[in-house]
PDB file of N, CA and C in Angstrom:
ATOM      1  N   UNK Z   1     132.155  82.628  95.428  1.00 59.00           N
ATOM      2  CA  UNK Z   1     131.867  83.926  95.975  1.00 59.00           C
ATOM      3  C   UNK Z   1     131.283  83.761  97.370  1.00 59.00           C
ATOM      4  N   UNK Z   2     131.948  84.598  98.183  1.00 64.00           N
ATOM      5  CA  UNK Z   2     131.370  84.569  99.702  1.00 64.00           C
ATOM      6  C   UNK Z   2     130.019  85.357  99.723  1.00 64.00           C
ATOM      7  N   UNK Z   3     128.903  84.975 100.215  1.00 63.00           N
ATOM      8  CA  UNK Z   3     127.467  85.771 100.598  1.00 63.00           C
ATOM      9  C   UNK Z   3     127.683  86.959 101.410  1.00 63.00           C
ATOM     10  N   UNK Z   4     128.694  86.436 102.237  1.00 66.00           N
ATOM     11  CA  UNK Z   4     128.934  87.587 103.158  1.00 66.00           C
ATOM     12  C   UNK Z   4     129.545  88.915 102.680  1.00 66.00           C
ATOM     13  N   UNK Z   5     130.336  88.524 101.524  1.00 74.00           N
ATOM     14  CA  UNK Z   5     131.363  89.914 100.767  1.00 74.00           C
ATOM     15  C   UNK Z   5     129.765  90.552 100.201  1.00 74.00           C
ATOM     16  N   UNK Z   6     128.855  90.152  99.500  1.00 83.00           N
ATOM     17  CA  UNK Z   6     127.567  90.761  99.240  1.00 83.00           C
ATOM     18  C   UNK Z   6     127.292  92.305  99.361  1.00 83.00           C
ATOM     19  N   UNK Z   7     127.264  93.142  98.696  1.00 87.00           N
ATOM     20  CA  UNK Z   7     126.684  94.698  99.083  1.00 87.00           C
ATOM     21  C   UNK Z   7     125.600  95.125  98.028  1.00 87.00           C
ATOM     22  N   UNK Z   8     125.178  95.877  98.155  1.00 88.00           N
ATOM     23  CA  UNK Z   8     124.457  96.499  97.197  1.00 88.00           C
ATOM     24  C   UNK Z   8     123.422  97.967  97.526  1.00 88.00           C
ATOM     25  N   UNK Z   9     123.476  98.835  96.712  1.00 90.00           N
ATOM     26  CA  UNK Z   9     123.421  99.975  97.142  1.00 90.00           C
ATOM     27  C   UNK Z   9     122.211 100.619  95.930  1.00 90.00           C
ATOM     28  N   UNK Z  10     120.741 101.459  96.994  1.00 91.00           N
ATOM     29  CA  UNK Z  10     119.767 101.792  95.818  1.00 91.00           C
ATOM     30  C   UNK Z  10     119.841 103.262  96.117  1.00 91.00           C
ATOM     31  N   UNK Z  11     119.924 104.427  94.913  1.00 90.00           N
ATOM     32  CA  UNK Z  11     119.587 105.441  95.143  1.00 90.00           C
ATOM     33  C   UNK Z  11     119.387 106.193  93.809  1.00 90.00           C
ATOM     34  N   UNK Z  12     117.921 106.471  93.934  1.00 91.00           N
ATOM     35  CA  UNK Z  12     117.430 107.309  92.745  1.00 91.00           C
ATOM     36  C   UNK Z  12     117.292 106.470  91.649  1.00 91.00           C
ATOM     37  N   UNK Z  13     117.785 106.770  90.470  1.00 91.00           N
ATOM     38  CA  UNK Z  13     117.704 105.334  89.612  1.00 91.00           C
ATOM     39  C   UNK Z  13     118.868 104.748  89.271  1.00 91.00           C
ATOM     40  N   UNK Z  14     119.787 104.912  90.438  1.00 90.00           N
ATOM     41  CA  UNK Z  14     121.184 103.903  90.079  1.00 90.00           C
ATOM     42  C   UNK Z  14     121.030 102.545  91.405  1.00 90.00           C
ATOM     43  N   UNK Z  15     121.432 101.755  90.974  1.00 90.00           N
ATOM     44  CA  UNK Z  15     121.858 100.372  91.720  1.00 90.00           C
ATOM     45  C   UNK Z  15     122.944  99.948  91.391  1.00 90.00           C
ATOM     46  N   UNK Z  16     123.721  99.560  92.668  1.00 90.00           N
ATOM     47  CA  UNK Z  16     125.108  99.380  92.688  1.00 90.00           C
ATOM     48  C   UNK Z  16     125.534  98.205  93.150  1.00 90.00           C
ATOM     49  N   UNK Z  17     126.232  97.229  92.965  1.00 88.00           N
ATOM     50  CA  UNK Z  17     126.003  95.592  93.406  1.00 88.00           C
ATOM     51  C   UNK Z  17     128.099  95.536  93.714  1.00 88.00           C
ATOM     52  N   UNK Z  18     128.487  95.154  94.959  1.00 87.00           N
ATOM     53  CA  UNK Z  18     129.705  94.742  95.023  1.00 87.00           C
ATOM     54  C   UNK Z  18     129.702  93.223  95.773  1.00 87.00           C
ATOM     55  N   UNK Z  19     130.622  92.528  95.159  1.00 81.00           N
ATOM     56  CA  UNK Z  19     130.530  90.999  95.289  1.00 81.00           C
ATOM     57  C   UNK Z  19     132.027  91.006  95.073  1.00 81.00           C
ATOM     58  N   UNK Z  20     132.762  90.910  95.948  1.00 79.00           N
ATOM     59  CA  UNK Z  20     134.244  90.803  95.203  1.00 79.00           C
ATOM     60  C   UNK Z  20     134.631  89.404  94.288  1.00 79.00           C
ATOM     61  N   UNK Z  21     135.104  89.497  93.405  1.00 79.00           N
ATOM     62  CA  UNK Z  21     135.856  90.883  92.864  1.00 79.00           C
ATOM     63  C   UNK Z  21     134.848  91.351  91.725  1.00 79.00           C
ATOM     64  N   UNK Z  22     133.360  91.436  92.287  1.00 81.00           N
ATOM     65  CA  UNK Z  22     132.559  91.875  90.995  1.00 81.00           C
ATOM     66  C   UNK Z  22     131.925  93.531  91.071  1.00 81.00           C
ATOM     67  N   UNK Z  23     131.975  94.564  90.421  1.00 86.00           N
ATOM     68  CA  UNK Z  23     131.412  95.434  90.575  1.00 86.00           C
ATOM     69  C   UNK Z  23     130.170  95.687  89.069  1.00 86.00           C
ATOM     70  N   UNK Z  24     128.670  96.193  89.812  1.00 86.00           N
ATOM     71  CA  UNK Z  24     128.170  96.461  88.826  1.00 86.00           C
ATOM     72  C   UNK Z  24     127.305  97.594  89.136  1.00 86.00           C
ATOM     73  N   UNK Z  25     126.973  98.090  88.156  1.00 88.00           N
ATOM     74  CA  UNK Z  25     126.322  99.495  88.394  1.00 88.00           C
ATOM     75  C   UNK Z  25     125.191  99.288  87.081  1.00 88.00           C
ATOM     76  N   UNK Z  26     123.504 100.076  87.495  1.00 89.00           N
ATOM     77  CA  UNK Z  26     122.708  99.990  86.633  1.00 89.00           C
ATOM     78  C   UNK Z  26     122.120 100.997  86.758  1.00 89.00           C
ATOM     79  N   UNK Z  27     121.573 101.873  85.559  1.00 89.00           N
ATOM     80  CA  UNK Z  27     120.797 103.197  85.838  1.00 89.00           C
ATOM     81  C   UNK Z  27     119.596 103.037  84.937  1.00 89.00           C
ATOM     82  N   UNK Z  28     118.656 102.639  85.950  1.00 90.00           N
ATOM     83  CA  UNK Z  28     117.342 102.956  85.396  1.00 90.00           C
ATOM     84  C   UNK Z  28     116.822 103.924  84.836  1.00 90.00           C
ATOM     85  N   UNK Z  29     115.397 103.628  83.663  1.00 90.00           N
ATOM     86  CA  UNK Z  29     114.990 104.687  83.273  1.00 90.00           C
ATOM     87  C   UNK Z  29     114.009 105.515  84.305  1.00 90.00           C
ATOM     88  N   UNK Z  30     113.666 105.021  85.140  1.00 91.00           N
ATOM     89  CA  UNK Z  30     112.802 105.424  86.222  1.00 91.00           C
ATOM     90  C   UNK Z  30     113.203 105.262  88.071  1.00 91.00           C
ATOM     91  N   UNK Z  31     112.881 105.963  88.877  1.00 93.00           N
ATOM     92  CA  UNK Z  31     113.269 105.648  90.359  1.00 93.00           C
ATOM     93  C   UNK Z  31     113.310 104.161  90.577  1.00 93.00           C
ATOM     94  N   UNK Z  32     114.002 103.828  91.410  1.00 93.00           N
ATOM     95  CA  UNK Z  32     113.796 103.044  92.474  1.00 93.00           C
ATOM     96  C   UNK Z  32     114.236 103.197  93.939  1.00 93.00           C
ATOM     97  N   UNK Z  33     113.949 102.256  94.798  1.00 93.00           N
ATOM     98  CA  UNK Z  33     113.911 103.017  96.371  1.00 93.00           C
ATOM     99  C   UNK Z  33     114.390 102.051  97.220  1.00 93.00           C
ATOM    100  N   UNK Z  34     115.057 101.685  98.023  1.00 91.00           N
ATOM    101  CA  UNK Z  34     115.224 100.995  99.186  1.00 91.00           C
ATOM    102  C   UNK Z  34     114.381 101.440 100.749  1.00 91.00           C
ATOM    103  N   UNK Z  35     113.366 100.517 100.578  1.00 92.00           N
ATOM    104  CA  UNK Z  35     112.424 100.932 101.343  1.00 92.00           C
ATOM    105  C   UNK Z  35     112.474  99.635 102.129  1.00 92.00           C
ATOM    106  N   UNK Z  36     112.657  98.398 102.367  1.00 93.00           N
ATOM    107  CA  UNK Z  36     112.370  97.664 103.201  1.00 93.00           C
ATOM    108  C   UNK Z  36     111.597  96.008 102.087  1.00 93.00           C
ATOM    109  N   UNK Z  37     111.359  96.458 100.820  1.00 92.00           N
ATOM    110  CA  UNK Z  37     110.873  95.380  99.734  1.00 92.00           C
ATOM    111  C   UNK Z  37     111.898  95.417  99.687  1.00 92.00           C
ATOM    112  N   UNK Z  38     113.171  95.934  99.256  1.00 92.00           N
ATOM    113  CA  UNK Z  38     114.053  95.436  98.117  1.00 92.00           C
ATOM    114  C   UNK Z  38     114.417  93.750  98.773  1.00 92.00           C
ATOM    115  N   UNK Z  39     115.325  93.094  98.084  1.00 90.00           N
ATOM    116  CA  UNK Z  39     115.472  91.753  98.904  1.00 90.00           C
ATOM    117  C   UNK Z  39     116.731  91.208  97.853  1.00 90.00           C
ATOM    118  N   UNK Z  40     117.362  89.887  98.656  1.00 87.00           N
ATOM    119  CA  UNK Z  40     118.579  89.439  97.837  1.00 87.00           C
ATOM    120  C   UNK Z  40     118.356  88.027  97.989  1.00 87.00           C
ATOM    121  N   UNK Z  41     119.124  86.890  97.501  1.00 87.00           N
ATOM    122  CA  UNK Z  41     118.986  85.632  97.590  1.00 87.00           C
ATOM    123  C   UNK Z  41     119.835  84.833  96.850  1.00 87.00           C
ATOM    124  N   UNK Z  42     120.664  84.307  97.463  1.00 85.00           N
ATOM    125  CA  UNK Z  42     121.624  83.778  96.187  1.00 85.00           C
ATOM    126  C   UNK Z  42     121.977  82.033  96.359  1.00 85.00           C
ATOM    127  N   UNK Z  43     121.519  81.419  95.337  1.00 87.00           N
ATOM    128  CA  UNK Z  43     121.632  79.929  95.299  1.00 87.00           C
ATOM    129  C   UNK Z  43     122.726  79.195  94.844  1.00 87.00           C
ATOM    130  N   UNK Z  44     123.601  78.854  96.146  1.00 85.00           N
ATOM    131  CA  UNK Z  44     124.948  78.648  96.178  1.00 85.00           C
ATOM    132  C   UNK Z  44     125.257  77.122  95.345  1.00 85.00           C
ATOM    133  N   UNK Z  45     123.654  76.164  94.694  1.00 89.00           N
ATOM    134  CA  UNK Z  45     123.720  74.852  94.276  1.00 89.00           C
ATOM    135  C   UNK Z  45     124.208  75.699  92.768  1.00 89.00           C
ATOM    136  N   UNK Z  46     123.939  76.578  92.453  1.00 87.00           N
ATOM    137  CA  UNK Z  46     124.084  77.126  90.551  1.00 87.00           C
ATOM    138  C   UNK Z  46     124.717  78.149  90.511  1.00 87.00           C
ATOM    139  N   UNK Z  47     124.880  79.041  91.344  1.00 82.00           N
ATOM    140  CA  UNK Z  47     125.751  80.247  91.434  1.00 82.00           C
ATOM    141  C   UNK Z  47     124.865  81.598  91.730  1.00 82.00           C
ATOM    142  N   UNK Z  48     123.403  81.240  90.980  1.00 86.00           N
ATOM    143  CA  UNK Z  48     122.632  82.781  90.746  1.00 86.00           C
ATOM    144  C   UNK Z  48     122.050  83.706  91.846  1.00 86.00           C
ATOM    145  N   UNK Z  49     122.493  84.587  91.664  1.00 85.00           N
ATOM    146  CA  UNK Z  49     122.328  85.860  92.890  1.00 85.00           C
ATOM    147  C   UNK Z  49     120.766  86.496  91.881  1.00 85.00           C
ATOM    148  N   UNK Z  50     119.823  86.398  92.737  1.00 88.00           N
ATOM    149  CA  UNK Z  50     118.631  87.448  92.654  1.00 88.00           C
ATOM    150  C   UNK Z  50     118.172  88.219  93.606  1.00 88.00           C
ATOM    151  N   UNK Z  51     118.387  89.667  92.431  1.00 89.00           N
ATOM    152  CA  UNK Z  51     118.019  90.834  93.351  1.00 89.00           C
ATOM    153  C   UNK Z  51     116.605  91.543  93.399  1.00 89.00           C
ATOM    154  N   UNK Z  52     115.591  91.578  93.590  1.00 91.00           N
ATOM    155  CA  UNK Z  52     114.663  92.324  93.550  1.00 91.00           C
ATOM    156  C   UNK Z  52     114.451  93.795  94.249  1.00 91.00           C
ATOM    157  N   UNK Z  53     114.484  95.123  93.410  1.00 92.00           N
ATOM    158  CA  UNK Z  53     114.566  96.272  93.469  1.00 92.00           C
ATOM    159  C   UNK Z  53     113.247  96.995  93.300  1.00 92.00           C
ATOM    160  N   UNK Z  54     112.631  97.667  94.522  1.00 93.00           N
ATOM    161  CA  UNK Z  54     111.038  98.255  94.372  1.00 93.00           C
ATOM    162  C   UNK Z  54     110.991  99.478  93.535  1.00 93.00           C
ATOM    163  N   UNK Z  55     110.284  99.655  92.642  1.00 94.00           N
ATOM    164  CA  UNK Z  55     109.851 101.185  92.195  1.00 94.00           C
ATOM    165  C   UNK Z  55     110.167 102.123  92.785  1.00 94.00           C
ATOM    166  N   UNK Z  56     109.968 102.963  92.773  1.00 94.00           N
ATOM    167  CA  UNK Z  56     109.690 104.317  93.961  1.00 94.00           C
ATOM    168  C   UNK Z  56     108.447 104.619  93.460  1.00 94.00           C
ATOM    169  N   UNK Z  57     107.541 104.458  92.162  1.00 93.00           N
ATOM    170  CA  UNK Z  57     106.251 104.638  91.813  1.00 93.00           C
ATOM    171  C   UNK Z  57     105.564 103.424  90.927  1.00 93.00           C
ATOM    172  N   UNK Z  58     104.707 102.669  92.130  1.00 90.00           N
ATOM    173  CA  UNK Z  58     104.446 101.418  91.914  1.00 90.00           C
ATOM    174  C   UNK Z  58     103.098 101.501  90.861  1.00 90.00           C
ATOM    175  N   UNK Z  59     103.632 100.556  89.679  1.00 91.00           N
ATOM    176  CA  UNK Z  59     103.309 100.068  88.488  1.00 91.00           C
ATOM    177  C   UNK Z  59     103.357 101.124  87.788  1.00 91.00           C
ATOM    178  N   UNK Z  60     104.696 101.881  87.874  1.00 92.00           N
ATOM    179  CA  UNK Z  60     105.306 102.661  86.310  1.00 92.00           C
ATOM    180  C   UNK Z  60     106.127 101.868  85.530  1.00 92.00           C
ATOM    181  N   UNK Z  61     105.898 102.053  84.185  1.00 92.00           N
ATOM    182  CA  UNK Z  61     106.744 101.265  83.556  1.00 92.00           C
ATOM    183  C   UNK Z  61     107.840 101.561  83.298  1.00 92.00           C
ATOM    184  N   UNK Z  62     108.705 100.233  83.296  1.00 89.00           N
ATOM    185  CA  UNK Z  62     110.357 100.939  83.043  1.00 89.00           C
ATOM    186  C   UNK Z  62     110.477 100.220  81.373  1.00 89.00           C
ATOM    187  N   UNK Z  63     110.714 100.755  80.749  1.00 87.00           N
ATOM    188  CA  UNK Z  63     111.211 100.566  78.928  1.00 87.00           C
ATOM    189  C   UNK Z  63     112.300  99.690  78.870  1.00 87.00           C
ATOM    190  N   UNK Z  64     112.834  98.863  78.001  1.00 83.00           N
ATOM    191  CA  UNK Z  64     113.989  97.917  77.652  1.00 83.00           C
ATOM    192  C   UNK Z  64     114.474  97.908  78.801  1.00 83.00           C
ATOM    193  N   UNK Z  65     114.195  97.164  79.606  1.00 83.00           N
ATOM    194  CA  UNK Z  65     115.265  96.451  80.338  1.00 83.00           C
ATOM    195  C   UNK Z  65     115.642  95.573  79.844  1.00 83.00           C
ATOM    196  N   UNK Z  66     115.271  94.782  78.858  1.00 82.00           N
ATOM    197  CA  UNK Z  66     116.079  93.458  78.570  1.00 82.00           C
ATOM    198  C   UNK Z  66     117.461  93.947  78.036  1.00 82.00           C
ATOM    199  N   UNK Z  67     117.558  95.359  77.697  1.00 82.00           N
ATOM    200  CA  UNK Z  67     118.613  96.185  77.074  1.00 82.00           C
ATOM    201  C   UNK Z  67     119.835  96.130  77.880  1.00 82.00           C
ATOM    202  N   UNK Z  68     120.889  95.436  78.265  1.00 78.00           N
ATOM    203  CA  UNK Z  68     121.656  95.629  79.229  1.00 78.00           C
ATOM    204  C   UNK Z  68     122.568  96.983  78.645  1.00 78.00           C
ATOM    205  N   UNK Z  69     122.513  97.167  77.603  1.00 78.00           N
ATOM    206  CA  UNK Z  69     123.899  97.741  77.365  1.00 78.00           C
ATOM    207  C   UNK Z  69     123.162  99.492  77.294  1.00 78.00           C
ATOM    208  N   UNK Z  70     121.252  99.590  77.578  1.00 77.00           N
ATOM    209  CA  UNK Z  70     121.286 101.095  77.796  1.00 77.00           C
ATOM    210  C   UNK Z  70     121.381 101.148  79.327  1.00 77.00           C
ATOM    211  N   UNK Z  71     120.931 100.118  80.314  1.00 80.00           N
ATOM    212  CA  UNK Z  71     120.739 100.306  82.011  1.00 80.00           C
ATOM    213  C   UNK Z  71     122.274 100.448  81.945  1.00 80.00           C
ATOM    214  N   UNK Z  72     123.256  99.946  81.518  1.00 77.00           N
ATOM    215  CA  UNK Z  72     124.771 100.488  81.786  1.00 77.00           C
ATOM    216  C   UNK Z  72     125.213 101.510  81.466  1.00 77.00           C
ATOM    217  N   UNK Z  73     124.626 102.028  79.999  1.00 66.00           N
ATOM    218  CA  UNK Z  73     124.949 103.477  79.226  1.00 66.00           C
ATOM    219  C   UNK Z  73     125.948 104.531  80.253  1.00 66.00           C
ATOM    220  N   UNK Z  74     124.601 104.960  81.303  1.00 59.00           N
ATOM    221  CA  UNK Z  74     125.015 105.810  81.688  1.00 59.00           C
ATOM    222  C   UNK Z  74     126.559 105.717  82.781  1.00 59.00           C
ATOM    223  N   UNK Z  75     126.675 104.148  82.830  1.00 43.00           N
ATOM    224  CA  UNK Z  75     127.664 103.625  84.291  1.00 43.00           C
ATOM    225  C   UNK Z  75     129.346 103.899  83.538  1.00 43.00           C
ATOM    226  N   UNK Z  76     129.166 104.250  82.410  1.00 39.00           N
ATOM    227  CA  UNK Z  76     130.624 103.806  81.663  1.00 39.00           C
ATOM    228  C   UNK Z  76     131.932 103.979  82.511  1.00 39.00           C
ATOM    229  N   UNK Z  77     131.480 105.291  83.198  1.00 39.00           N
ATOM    230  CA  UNK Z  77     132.701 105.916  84.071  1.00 39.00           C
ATOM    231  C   UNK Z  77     133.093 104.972  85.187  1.00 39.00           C
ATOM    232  N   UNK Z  78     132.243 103.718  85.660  1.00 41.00           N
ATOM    233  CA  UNK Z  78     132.127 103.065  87.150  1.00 41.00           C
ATOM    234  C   UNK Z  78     132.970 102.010  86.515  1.00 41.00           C
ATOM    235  N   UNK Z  79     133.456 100.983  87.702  1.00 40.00           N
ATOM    236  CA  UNK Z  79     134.906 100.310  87.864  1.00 40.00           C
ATOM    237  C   UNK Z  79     133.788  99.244  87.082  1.00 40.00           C
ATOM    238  N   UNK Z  80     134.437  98.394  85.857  1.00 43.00           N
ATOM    239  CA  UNK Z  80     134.303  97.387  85.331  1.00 43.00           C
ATOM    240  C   UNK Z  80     133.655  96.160  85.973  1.00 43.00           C
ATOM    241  N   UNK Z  81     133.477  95.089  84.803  1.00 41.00           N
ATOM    242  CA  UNK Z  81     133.447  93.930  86.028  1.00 41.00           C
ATOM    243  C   UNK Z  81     134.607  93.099  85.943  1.00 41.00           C
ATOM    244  N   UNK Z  82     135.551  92.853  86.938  1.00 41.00           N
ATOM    245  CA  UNK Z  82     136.808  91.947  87.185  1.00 41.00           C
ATOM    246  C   UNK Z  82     136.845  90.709  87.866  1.00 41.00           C
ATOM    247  N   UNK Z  83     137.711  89.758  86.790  1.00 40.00           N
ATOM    248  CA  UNK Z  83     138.054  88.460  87.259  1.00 40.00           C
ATOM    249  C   UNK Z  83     139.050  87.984  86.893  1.00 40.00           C
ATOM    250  N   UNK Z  84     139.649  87.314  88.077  1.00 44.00           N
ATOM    251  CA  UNK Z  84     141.121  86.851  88.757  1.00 44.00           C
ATOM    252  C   UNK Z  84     142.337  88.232  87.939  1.00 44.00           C
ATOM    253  N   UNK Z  85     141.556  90.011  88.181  1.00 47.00           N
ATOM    254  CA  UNK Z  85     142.477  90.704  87.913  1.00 47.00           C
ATOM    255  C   UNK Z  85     142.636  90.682  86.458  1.00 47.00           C
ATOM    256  N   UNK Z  86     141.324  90.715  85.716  1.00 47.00           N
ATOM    257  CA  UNK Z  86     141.317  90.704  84.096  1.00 47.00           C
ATOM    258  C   UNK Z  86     139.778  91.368  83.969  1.00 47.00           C
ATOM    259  N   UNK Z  87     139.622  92.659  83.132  1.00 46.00           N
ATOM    260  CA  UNK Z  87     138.331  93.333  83.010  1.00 46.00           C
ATOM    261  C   UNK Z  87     137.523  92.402  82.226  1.00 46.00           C
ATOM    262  N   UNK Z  88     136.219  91.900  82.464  1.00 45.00           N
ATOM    263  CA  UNK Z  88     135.191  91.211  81.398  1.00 45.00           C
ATOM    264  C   UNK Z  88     134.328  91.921  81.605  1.00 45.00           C
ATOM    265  N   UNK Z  89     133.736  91.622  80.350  1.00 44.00           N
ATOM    266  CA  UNK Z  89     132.328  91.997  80.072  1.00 44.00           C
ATOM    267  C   UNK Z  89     131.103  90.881  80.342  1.00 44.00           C
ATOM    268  N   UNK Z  90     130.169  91.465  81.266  1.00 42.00           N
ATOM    269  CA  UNK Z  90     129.277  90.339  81.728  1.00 42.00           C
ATOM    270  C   UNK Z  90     128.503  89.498  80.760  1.00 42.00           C
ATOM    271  N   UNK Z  91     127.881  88.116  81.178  1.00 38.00           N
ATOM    272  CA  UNK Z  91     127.097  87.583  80.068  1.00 38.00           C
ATOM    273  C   UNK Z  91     125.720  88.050  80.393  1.00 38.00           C
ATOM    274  N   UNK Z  92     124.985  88.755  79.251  1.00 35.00           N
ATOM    275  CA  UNK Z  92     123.492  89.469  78.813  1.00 35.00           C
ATOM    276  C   UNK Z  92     122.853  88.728  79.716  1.00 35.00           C
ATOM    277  N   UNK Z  93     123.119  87.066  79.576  1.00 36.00           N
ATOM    278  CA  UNK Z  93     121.577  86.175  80.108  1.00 36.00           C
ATOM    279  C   UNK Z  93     121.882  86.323  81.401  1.00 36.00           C
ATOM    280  N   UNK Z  94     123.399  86.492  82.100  1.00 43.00           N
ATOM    281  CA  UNK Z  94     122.959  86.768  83.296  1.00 43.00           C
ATOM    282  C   UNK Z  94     122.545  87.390  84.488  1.00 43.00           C
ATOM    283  N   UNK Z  95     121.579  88.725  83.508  1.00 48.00           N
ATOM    284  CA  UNK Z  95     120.656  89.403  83.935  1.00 48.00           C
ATOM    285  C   UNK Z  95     119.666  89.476  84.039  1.00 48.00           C
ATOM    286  N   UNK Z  96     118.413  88.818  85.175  1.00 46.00           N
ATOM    287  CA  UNK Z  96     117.495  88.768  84.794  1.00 46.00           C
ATOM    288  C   UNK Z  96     116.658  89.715  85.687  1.00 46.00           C
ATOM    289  N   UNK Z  97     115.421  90.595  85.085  1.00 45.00           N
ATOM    290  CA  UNK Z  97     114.673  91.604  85.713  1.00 45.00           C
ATOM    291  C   UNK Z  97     113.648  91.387  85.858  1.00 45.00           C
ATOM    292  N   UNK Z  98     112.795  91.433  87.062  1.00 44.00           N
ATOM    293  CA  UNK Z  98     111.617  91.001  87.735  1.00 44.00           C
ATOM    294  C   UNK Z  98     111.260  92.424  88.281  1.00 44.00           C
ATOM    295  N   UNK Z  99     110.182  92.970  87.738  1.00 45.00           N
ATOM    296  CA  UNK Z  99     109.733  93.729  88.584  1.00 45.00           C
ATOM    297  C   UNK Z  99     108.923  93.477  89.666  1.00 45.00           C
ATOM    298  N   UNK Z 100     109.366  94.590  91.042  1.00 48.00           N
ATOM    299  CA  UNK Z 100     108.658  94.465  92.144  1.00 48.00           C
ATOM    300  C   UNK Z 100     107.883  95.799  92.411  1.00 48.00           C
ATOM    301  N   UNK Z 101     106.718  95.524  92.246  1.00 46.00           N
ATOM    302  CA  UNK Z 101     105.866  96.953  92.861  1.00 46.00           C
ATOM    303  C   UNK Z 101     105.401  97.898  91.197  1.00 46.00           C
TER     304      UNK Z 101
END
C-alpha cells in the first residue's frame, strides 16, 4: 500500500479511511472532531496503519468499541472492504482503539 494513496475523513461520529483498494467507514457512539490532534502513522516494517481520532468531548466515554461489528452497524450501506477486486471482510484484531482526549 502506497502512504501517499492514504485519506481519511472525520465528521460528527463517522470516520472514513480510503487506502486503495481499501475502504472503511466507522460510526461512533459519540462525536469526534478533526481539530488538529487527530494524527496517522503507518509502519511500512509490519504493515500497521494507526489512526488516532480526538473526542469532540474530552473524557466521554465511548461503550464497546472492541465491538467492530456495532462501530460498522450503522456503515452497511458504504462500499465494502476490497482486495485484488474480491469483497472481504476485515480481520477484528486488526482494529485497534486508543483513545485520544
Amino acid at each position: 500500500m502506497k502512504v501517499s494513496s492514504f485519506d481519511f475523513s472525520i465528521n460528527g461520529d463517522a470516520f472514513k479511511f480510503y487506502g486503495k483498494p481499501y475502504f472503511l467507514r466507522l460510526v461512533f457512539p459519540g462525536e469526534v472532531v478533526e481539530d488538529g490532534r487527530e494524527s496517522a502513522s503507518y509502519n511500512v516494517e509490519n504493515g500497521d496503519l494507526t489512526v488516532r481520532i480526538p473526542k469532540k468531548t474530552t473524557g466521554e466515554t465511548f461503550e464497546d468499541l472492541g465491538m467492530l461489528t456495532l462501530l460498522k452497524a450503522k456503515s452497511q450501506k458504504s462500499a465494502p472492504f476490497f482486495f485484488d477486486g474480491e469483497p472481504k471482510t476485515p480481520h477484528a484484531s486488526a482494529l485497534v482503539m486508543e483513545p485520544v482526549g
